[in-house]
mmCIF file of C-alpha atoms and ligand atoms in Angstrom:
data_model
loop_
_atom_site.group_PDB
_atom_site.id
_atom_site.type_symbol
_atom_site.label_atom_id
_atom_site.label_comp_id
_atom_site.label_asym_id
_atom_site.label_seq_id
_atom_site.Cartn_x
_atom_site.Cartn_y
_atom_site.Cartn_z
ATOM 1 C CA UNK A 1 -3.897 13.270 -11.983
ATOM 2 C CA UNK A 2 -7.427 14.279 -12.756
ATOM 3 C CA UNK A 3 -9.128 16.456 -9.848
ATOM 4 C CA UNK A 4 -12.687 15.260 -8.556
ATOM 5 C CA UNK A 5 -14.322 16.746 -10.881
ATOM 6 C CA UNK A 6 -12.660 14.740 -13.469
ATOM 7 C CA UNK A 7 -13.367 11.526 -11.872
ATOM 8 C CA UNK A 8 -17.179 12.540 -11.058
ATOM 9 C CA UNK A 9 -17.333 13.252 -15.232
ATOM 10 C CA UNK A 10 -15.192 9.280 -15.497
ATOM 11 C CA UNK A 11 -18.068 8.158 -13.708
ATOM 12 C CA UNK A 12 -20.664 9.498 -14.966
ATOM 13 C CA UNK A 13 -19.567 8.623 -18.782
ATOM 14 C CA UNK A 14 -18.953 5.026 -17.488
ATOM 15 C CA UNK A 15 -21.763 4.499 -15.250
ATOM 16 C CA UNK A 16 -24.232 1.467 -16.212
ATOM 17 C CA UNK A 17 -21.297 0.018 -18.228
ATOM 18 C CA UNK A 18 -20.551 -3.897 -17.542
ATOM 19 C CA UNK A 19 -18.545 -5.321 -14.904
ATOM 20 C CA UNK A 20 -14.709 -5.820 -15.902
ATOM 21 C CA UNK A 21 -14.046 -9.036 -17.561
ATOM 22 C CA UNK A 22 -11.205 -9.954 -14.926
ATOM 23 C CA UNK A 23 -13.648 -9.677 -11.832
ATOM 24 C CA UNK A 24 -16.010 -11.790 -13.677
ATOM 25 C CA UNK A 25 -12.976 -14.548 -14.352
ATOM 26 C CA UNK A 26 -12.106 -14.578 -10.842
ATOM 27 C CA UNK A 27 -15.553 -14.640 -9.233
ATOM 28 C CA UNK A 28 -16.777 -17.605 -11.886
ATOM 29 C CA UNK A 29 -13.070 -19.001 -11.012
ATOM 30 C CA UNK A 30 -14.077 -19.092 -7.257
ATOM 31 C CA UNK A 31 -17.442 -21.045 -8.423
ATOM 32 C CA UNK A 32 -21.179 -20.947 -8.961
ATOM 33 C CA UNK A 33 -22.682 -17.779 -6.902
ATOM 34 C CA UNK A 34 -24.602 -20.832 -5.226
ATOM 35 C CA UNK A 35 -21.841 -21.922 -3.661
ATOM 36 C CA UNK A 36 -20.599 -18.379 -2.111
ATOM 37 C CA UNK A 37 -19.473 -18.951 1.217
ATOM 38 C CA UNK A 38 -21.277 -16.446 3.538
ATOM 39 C CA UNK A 39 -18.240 -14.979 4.850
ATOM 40 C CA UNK A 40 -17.214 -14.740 1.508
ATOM 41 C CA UNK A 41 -15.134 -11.135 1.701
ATOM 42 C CA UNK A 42 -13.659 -8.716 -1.089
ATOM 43 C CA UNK A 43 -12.240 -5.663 -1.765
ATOM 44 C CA UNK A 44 -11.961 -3.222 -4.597
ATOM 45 C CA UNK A 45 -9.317 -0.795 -4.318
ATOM 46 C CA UNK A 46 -10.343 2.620 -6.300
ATOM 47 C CA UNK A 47 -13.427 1.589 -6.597
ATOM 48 C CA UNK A 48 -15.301 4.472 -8.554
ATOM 49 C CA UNK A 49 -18.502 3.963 -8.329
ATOM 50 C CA UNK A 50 -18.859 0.543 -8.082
ATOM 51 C CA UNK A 51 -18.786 -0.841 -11.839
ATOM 52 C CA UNK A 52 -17.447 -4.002 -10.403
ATOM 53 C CA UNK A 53 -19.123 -3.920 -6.773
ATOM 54 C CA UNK A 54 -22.749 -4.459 -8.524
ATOM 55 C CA UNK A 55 -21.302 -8.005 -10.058
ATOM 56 C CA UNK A 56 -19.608 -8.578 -6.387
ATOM 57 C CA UNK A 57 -22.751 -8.392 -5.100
ATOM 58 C CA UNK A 58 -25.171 -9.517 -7.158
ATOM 59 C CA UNK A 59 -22.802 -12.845 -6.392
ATOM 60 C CA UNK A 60 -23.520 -12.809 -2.616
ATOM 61 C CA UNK A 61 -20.558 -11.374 -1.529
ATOM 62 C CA UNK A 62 -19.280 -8.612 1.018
ATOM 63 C CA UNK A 63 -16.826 -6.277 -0.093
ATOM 64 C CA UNK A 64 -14.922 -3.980 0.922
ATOM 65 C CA UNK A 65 -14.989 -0.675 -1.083
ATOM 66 C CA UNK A 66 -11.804 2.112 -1.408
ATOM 67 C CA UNK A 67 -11.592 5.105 -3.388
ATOM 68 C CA UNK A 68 -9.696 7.883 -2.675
ATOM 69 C CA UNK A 69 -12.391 10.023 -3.963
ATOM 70 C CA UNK A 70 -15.214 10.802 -1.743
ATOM 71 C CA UNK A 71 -17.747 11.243 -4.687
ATOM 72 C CA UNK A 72 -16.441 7.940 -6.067
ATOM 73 C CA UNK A 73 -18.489 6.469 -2.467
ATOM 74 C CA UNK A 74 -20.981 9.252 -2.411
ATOM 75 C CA UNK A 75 -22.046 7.905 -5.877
ATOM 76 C CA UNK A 76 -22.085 4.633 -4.907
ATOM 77 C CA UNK A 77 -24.050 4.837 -1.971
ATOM 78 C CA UNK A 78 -26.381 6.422 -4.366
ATOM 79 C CA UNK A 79 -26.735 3.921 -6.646
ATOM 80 C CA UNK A 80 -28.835 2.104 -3.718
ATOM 81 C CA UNK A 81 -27.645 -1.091 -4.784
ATOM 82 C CA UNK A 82 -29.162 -4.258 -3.523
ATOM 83 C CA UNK A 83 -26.861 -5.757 -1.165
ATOM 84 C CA UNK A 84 -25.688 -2.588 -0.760
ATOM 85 C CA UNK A 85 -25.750 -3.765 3.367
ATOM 86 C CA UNK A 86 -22.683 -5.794 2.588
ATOM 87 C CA UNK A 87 -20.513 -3.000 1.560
ATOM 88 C CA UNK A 88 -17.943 -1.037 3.700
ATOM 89 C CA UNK A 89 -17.006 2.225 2.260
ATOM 90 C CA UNK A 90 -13.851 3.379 3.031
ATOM 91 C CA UNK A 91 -12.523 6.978 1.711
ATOM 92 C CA UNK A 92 -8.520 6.302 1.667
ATOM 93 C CA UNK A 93 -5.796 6.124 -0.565
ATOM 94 C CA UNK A 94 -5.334 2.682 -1.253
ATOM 95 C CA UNK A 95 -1.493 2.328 -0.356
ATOM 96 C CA UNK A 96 -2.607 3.182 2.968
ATOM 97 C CA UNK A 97 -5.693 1.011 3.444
ATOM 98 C CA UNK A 98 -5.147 -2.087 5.490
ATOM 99 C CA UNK A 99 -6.090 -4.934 3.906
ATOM 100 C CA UNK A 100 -7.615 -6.982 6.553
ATOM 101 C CA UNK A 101 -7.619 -10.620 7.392
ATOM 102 C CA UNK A 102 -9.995 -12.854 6.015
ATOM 103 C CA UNK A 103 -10.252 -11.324 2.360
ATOM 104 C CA UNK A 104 -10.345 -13.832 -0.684
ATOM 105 C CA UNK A 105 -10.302 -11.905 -3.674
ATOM 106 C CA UNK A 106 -8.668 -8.550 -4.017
ATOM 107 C CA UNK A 107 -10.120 -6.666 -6.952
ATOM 108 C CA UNK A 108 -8.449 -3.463 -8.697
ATOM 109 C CA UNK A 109 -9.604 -2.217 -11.874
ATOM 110 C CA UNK A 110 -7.823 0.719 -13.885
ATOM 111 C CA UNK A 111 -6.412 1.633 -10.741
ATOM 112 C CA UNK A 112 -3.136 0.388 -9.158
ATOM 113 C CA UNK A 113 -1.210 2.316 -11.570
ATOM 114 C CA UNK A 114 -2.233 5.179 -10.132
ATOM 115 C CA UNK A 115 0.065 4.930 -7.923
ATOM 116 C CA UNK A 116 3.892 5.996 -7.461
ATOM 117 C CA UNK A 117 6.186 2.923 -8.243
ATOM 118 C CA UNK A 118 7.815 2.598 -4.591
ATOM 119 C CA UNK A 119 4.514 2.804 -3.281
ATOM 120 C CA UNK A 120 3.304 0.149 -6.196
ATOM 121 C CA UNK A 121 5.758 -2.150 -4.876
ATOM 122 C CA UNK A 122 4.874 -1.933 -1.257
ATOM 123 C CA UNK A 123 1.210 -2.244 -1.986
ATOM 124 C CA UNK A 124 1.420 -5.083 -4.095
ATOM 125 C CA UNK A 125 3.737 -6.840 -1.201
ATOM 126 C CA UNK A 126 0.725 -6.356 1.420
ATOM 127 C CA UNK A 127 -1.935 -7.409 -0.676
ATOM 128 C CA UNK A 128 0.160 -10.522 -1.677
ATOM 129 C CA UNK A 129 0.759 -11.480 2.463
ATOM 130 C CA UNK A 130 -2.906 -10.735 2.958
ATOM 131 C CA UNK A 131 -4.269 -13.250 0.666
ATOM 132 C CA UNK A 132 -4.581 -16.667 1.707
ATOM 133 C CA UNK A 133 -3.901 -19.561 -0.252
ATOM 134 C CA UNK A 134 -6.300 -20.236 -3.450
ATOM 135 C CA UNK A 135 -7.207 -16.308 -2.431
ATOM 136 C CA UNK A 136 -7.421 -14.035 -6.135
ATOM 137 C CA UNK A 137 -5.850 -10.992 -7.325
ATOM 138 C CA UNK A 138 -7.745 -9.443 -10.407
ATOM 139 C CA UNK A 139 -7.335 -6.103 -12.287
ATOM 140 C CA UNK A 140 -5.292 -4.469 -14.549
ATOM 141 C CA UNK A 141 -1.334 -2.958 -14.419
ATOM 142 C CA UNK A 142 -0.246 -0.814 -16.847
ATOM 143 C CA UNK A 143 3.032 -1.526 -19.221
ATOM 144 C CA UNK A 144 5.434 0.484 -20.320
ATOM 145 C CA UNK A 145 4.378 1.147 -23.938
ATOM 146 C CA UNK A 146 1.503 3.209 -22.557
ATOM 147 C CA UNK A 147 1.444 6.546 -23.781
ATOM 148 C CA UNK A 148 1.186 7.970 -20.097
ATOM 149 C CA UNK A 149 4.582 6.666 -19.319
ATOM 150 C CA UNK A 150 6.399 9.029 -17.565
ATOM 151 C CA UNK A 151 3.304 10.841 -15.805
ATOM 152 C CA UNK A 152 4.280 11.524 -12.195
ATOM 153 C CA UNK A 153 2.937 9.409 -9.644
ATOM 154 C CA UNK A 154 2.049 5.992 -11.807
ATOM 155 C CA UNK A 155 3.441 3.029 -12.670
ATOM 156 C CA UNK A 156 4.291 1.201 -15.626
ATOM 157 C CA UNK A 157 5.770 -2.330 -15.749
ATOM 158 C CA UNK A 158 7.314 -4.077 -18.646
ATOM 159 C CA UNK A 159 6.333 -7.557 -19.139
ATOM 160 C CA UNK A 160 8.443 -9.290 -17.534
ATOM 161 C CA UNK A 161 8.589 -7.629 -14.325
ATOM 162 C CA UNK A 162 4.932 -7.807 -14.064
ATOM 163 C CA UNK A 163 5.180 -11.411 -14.586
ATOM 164 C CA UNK A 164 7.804 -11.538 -12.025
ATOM 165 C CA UNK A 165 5.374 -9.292 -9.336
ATOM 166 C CA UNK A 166 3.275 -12.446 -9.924
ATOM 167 C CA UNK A 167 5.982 -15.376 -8.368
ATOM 168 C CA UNK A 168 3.689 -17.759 -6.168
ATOM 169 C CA UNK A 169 0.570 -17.060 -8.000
ATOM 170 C CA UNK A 170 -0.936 -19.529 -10.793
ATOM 171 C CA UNK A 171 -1.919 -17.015 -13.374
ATOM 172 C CA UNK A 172 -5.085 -18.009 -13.968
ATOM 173 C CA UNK A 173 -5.274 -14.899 -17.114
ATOM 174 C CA UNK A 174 -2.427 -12.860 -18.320
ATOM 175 C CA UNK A 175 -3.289 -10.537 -21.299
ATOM 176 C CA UNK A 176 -1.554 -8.133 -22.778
ATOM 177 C CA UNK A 177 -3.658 -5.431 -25.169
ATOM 178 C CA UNK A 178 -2.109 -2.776 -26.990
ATOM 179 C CA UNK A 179 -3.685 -0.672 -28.834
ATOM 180 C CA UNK A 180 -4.199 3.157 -29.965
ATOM 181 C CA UNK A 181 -7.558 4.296 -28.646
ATOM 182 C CA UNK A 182 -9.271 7.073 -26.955
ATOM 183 C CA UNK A 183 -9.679 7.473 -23.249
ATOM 184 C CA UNK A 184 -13.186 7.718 -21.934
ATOM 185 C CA UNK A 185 -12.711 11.321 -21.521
ATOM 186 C CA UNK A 186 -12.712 11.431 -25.720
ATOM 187 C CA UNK A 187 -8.836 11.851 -25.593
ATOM 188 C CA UNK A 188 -6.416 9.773 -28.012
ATOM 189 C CA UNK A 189 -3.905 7.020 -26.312
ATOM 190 C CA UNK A 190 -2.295 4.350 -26.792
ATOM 191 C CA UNK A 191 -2.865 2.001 -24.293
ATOM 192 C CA UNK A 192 -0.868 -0.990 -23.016
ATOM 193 C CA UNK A 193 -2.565 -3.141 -20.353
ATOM 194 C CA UNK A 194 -2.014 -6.332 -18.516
ATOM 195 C CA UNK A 195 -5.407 -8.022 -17.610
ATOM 196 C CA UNK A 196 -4.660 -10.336 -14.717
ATOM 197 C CA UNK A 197 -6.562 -12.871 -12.680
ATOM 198 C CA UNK A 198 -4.269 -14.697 -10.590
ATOM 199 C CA UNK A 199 -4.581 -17.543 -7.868
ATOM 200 C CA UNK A 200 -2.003 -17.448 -4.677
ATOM 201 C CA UNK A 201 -0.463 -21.006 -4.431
HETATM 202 C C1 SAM B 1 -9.872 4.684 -13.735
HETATM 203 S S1 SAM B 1 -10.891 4.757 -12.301
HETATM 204 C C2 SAM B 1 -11.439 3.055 -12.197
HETATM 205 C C3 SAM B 1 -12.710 2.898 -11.401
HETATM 206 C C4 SAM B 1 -13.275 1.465 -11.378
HETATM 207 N N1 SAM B 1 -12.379 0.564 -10.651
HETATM 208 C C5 SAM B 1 -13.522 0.964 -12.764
HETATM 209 O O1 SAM B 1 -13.002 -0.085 -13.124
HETATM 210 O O2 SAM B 1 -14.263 1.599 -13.513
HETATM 211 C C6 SAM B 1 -9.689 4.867 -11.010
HETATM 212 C C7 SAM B 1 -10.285 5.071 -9.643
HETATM 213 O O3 SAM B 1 -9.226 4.933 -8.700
HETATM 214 C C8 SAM B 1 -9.326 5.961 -7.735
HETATM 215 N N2 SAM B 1 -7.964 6.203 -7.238
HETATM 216 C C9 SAM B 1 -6.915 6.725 -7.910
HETATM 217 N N3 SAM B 1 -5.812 6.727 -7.143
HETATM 218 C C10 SAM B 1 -6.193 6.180 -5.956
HETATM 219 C C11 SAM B 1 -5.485 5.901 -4.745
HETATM 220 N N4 SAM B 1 -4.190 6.168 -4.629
HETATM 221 N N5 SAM B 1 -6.173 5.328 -3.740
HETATM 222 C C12 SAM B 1 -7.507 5.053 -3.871
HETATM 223 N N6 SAM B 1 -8.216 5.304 -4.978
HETATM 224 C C13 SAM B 1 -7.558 5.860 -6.020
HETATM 225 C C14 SAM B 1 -9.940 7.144 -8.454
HETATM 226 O O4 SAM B 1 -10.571 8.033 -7.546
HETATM 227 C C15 SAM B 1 -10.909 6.427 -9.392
HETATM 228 O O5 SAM B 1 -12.170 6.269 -8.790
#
């Protein structure tokens, strides 16, 4: 796992970038930004520094934001966002954050499989039972044809078991990308990625 300082550099090479294409499906999914409910909560687990919390908000939402990394928040808080009222920063691992009552859309982006596979499991159980119905998962798991299969401490599904993670849900998009690439840190990889947005019947 990359130390702070190689998350500050993932941040900083990835800062002013676009939000993820799977928060943007789920927020147009819950409708126009007009019709935002005021009470209207998220949250991002492993935030960074807030490449998706900037769409969140610009939408009229309040989210709740958790990074493990304390200059992941410290960055974000810098960013002086507007909005940035509605956001609750919370420095935690994210198999440990509750995940309270009352949250619609639970966002994760490049993150969840940074985390060890019993843990995974768990994790994805409590965010499932704190969704209501119509509430939205979105963010990315990693398969098993990823070339960091095998790192300690992350998980990779194949496709059907991520498919099978997603029972009660109506998969609203389910994409699978591989490819050989480079990571943003300039190093070669071949990823393989679900992108998921997903609805809980
Ligand atoms: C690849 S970055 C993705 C950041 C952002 N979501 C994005 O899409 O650009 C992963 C982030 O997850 C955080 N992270 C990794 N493991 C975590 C954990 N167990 N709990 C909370 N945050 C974690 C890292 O500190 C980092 O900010």
């Amino acid at each position: 796992m990359p130390q702070a300082r190689g998350w500050a550099d993932y941040y900083e090479k990835l800062r002013d970038r676009p939000p993820r294409r799977t928060l943007v499906a789920a927020l147009d999914a819950f409708g126009a930004a007009a019709e935002t409910p005021a009470d209207a909560l998220a949250i991002d687990l492993g935030c960074g520094d807030g490449r998706d919390i900037v769409e969140i908000l610009r939408r009229g939402w309040s989210v709740i934001a958790v990074d493990a990394e304390p200059e992941a928040l410290r960055q974000l808080a810098a960013r002086k966002l507007p909005g940035a009222e509605r956001i609750t920063p919370i420095v935690a691992r994210f198999e440990d954050v509750p995940l309270p009552l009352g949250v619609q859309l639970v966002n994760s982006s490049f993150a969840m499989p940074l985390c060890e596979p019993e843990r995974f499991h768990d994790l994805w159980m409590r965010i499932r039972e704190a969704l209501p119905q119509g509430g939205r998962f979105s963010g990315q798991w990693y398969g098993k044809r990823d070339s960091w299969t095998g790192r300690a401490g992350m998980t990779f599904l194949d496709r059907d078991e991520a498919l099978a993670l997603l029972d009660g849900f109506d998969i609203e998009m389910f994409e699978e990308e591989e490819a050989d690439g480079v990571t943003p840190r300039g190093n070669p990889k071949h990823w393989h990625i679900f992108h998921i947005v997903a609805r809980k019947r």
